[in-house]
Coordinates of N, CA and C in Angstrom, one line a residue:
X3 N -12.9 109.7 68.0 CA -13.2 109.5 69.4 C -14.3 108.5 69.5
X4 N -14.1 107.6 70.6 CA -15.0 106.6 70.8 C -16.5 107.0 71.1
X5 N -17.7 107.0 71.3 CA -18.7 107.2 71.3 C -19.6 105.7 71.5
X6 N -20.6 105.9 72.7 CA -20.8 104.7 73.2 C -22.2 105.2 73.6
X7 N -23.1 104.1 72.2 CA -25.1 104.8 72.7 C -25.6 103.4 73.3
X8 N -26.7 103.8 73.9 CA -27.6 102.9 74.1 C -28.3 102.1 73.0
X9 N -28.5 101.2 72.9 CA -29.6 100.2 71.6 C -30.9 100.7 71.8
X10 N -31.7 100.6 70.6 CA -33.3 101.2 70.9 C -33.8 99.3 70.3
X11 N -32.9 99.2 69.3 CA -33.6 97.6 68.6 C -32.3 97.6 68.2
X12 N -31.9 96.1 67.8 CA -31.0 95.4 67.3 C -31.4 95.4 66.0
X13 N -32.2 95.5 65.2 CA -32.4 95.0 63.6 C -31.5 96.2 63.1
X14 N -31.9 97.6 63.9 CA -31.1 98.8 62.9 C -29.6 98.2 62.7
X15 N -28.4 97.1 63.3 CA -27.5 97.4 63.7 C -26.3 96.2 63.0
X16 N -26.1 96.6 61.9 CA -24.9 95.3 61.3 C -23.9 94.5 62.4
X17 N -24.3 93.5 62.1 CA -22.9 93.3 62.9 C -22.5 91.7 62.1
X18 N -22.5 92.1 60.6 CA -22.1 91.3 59.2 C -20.7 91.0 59.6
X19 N -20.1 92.4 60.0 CA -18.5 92.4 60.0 C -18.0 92.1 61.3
X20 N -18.9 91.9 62.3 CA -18.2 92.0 63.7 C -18.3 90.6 63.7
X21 N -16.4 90.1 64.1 CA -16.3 89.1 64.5 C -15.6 88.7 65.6
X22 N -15.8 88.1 66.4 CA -14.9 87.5 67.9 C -14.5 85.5 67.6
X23 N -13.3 85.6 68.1 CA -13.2 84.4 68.3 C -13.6 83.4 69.2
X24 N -14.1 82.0 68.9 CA -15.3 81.3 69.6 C -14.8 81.9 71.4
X25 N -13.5 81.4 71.6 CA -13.4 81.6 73.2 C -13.8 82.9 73.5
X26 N -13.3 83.9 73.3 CA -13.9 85.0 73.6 C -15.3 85.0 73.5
X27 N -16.1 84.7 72.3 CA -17.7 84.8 72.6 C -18.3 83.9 73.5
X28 N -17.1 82.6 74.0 CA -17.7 81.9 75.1 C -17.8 82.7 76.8
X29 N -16.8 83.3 76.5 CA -17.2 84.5 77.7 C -17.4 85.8 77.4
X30 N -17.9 86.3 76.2 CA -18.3 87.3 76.6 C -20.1 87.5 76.2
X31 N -20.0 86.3 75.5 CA -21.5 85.7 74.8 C -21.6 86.5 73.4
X32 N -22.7 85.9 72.9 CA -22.6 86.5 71.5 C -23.1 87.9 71.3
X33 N -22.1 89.1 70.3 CA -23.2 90.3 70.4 C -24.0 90.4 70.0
X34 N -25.2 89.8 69.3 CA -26.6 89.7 69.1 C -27.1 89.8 70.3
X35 N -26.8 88.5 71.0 CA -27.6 88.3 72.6 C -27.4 88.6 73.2
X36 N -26.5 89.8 73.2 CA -25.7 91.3 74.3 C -26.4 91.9 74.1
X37 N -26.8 92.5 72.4 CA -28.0 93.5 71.8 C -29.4 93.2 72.2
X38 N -29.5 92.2 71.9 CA -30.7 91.8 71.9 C -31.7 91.1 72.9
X39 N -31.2 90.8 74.1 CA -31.5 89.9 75.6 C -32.6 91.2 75.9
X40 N -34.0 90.5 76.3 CA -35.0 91.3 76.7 C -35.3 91.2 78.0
X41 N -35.1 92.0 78.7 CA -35.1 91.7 80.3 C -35.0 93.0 81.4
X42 N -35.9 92.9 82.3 CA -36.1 94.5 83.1 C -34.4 94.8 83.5
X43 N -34.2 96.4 83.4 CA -33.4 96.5 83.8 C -32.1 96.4 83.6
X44 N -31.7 96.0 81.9 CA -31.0 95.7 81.2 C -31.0 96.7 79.8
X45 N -29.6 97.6 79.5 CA -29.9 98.5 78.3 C -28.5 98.3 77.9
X46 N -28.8 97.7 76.6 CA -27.5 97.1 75.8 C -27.1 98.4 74.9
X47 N -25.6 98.5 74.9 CA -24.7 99.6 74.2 C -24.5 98.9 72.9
X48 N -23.8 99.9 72.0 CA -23.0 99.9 71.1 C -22.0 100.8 71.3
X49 N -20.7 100.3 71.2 CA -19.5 101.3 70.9 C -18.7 101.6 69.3
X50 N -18.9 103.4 68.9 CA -18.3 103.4 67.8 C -17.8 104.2 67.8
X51 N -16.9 104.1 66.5 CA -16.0 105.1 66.3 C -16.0 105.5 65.0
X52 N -16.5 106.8 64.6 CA -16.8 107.6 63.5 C -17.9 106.6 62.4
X53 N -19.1 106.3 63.3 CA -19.8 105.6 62.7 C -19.5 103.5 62.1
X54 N -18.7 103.6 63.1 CA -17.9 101.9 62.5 C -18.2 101.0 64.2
X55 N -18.9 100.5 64.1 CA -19.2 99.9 65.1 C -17.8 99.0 65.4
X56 N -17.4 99.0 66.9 CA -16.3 98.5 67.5 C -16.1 97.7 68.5
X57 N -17.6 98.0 69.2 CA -17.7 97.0 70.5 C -19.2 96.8 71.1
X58 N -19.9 95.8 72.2 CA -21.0 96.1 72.3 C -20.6 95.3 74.0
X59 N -21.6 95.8 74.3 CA -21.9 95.7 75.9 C -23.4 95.6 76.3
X60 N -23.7 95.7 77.8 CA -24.7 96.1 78.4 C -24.7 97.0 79.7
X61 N -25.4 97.1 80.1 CA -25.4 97.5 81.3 C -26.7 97.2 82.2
X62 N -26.3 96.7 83.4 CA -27.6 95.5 84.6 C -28.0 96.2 85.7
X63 N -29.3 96.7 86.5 CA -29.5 97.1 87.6 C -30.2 95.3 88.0
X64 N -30.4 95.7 89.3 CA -31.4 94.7 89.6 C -30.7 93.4 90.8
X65 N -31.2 92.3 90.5 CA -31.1 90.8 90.9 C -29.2 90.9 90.8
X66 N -29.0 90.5 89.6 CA -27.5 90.3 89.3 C -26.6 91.5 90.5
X67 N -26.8 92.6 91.1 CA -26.2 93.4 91.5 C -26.2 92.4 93.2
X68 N -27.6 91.7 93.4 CA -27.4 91.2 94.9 C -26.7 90.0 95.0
X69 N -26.8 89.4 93.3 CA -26.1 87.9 93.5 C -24.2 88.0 93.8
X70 N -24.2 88.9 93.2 CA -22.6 89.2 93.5 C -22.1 90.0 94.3
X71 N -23.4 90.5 95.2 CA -23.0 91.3 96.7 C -22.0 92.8 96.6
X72 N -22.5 93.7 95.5 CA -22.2 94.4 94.8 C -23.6 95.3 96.0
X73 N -23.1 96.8 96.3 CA -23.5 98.1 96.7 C -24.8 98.6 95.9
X74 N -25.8 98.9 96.4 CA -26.9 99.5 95.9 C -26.6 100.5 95.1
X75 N -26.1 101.4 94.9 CA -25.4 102.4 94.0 C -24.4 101.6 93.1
X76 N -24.5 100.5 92.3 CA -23.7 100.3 91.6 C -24.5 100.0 90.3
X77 N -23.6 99.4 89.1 CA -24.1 98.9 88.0 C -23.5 98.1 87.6
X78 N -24.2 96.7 86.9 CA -23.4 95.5 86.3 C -22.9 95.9 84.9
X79 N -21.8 95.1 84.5 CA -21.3 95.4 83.1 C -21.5 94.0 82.7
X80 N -22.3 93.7 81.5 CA -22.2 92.5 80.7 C -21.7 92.6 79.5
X81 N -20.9 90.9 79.2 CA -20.9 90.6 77.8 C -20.1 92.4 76.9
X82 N -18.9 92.6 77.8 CA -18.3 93.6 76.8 C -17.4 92.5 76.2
X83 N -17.5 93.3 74.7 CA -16.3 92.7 73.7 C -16.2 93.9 72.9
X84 N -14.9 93.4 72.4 CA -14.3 94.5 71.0 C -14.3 93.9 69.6
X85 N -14.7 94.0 68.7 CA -14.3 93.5 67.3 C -13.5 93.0 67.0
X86 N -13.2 91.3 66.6 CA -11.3 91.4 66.8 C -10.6 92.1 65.7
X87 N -11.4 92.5 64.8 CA -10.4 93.4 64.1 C -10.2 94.7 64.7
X88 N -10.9 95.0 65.6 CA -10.2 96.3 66.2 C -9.4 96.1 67.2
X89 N -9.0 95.2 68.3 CA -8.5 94.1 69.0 C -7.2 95.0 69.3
X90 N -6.4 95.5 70.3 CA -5.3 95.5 70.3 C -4.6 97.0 69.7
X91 N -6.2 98.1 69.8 CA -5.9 99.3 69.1 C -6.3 100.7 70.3
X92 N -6.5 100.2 71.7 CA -7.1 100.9 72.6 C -8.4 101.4 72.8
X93 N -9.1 100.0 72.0 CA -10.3 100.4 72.1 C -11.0 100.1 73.3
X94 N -10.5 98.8 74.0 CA -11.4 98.3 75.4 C -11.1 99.4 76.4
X95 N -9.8 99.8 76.6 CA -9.7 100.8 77.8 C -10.3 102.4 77.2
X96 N -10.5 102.5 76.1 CA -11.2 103.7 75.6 C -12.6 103.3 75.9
X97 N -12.9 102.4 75.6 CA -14.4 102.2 75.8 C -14.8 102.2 77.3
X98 N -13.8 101.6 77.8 CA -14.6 101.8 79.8 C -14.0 103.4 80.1
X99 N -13.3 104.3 79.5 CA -13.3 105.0 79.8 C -14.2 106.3 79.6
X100 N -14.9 105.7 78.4 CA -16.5 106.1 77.8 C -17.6 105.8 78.5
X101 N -17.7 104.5 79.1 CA -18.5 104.4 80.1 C -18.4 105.0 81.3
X102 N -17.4 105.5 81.9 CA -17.6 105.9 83.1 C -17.6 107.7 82.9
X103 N -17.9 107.8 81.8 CA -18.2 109.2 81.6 C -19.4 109.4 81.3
X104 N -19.8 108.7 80.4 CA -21.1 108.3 80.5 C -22.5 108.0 81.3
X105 N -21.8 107.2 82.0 CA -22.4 107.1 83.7 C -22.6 108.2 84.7
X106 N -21.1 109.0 84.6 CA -21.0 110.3 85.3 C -21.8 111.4 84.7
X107 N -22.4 111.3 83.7 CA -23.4 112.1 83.1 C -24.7 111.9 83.2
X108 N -25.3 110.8 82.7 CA -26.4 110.4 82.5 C -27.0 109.3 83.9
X109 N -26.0 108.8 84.9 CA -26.3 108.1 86.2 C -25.4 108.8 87.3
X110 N -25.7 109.9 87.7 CA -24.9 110.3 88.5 C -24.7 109.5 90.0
X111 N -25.8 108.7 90.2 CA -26.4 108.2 91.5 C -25.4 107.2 91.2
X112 N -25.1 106.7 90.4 CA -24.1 104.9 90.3 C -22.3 105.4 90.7
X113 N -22.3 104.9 91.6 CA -20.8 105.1 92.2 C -19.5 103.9 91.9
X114 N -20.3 103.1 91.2 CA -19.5 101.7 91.3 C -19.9 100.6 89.6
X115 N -18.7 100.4 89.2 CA -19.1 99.4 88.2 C -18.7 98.3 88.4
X116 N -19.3 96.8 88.8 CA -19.1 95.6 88.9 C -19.2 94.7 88.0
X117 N -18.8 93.8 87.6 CA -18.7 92.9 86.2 C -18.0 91.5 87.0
X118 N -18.6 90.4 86.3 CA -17.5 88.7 86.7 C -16.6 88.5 85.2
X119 N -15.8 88.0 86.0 CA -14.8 87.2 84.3 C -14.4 85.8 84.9
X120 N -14.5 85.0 83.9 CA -14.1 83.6 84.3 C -13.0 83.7 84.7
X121 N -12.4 82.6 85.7 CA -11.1 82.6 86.2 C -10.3 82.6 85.1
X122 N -10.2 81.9 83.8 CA -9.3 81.3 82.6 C -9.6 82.5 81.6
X123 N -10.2 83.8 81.5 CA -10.4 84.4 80.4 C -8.7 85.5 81.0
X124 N -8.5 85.7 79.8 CA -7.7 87.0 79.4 C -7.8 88.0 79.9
X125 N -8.8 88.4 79.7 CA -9.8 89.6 79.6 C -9.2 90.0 81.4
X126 N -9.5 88.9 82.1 CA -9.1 89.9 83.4 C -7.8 90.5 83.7
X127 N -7.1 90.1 83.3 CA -5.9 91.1 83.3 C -6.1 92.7 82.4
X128 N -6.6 92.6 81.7 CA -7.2 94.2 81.5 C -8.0 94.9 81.9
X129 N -9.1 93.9 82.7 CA -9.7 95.0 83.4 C -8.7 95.0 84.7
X130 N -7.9 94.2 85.0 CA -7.5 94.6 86.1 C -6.7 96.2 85.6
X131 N -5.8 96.0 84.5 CA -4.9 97.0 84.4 C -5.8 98.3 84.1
X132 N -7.0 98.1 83.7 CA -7.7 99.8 83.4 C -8.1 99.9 84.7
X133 N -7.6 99.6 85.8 CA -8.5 100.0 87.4 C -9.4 99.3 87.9
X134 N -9.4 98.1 87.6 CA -10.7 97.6 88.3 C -10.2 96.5 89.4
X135 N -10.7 96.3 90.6 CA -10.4 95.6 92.0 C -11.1 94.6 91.8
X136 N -10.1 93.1 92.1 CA -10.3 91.6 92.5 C -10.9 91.7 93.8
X137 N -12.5 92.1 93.9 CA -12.9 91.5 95.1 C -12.8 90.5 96.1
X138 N -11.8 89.5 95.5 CA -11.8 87.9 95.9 C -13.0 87.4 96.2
X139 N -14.1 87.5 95.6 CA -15.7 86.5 95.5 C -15.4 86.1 94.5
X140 N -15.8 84.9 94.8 CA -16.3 83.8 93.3 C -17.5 83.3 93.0
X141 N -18.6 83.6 91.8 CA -19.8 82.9 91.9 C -19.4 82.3 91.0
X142 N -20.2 81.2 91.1 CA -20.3 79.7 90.1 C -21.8 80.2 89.3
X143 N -21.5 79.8 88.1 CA -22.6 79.8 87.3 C -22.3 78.8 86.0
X144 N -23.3 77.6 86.3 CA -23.2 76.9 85.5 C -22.1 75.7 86.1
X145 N -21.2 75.2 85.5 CA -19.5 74.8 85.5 C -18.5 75.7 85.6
X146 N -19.2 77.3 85.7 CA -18.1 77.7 85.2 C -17.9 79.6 86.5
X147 N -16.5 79.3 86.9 CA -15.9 80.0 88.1 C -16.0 82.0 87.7
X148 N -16.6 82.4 88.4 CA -16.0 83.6 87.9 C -15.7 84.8 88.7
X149 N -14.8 85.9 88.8 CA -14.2 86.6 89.7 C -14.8 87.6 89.8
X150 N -15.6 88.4 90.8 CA -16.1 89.7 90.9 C -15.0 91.0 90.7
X151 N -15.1 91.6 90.3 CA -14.5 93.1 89.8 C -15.1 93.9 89.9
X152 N -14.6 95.1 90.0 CA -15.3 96.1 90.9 C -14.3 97.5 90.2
X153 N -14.7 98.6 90.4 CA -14.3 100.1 90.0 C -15.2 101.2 90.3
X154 N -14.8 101.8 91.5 CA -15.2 103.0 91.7 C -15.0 104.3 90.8
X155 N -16.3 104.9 90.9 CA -16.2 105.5 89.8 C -15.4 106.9 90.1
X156 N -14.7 108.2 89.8 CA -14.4 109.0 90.2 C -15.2 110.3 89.8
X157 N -15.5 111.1 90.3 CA -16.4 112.2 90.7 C -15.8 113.5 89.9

């Protein structure tokens, strides 16, 4: 079963074996600096499975929630990725389904998960297909276009 903690420090946490391919780490950034980004209001995950690390994320209150005009009761999702050797085994839609139980346990107050994906990444057609709504907003950041997404959470 998937199992999804919060980071205390990055040093405890191999990630020798975790590999993504460049495009993917260009949008999903690297998991070091998913783990490791120091900043209020920011608590980076690990996703595992029977002790085998599988995926890493974060999770954002704050600034980022007003720039993308995202509900006070919500939460940002950053920089999720999967291992690509685990790639293609149900682990991304297991894992957001870990988060929103997650959430429903330990943030009851958060009603809403919001996240951007570049127009050109993959990746949005899965979050579309695990439930998550094309706001139709686009912020620019950088050169680079990206679509607000959205999922209410169920109760």
């Amino acid at each position: 079963m998937i199992n999804i903690k919060p980071v205390d420090t990055v040093n405890d946490i191999d990630l020798s074996h975790y590999e993504l391919p460049v495009r993917q780490m260009v949008y999903a950034g690297h998991p070091r600096f998913i783990l490791s980004r120091n900043k209020p209001q920011y608590i980076p995950f690990i996703i595992e499975e029977q002790d085998r690390l599988i995926g890493v994320f974060a999770l954002e209150t704050g600034e980022i929630l007003e720039t993308i005009g995202a509900p006070q009761h919500a939460i940002y999702l950053r920089g999720l990725s999967i291992n690509f050797s685990e790639q293609n085994k149900g682990y991304f839609k297991a894992s957001l389904a870990a988060l929103e139980r997650y959430l429903l346990e330990h943030y009851p107050e958060i009603t809403a998960i919001y996240l951007m994906v570049n127009v050109n990444n993959d990746a949005y057609y899965a979050f579309i297909k695990s439930g998550f709504k094309d706001e139709k907003r686009i912020v620019r950041q950088g050169l680079s276009k990206l679509k607000v997404l959205s999922k209410k959470l169920s109760i």
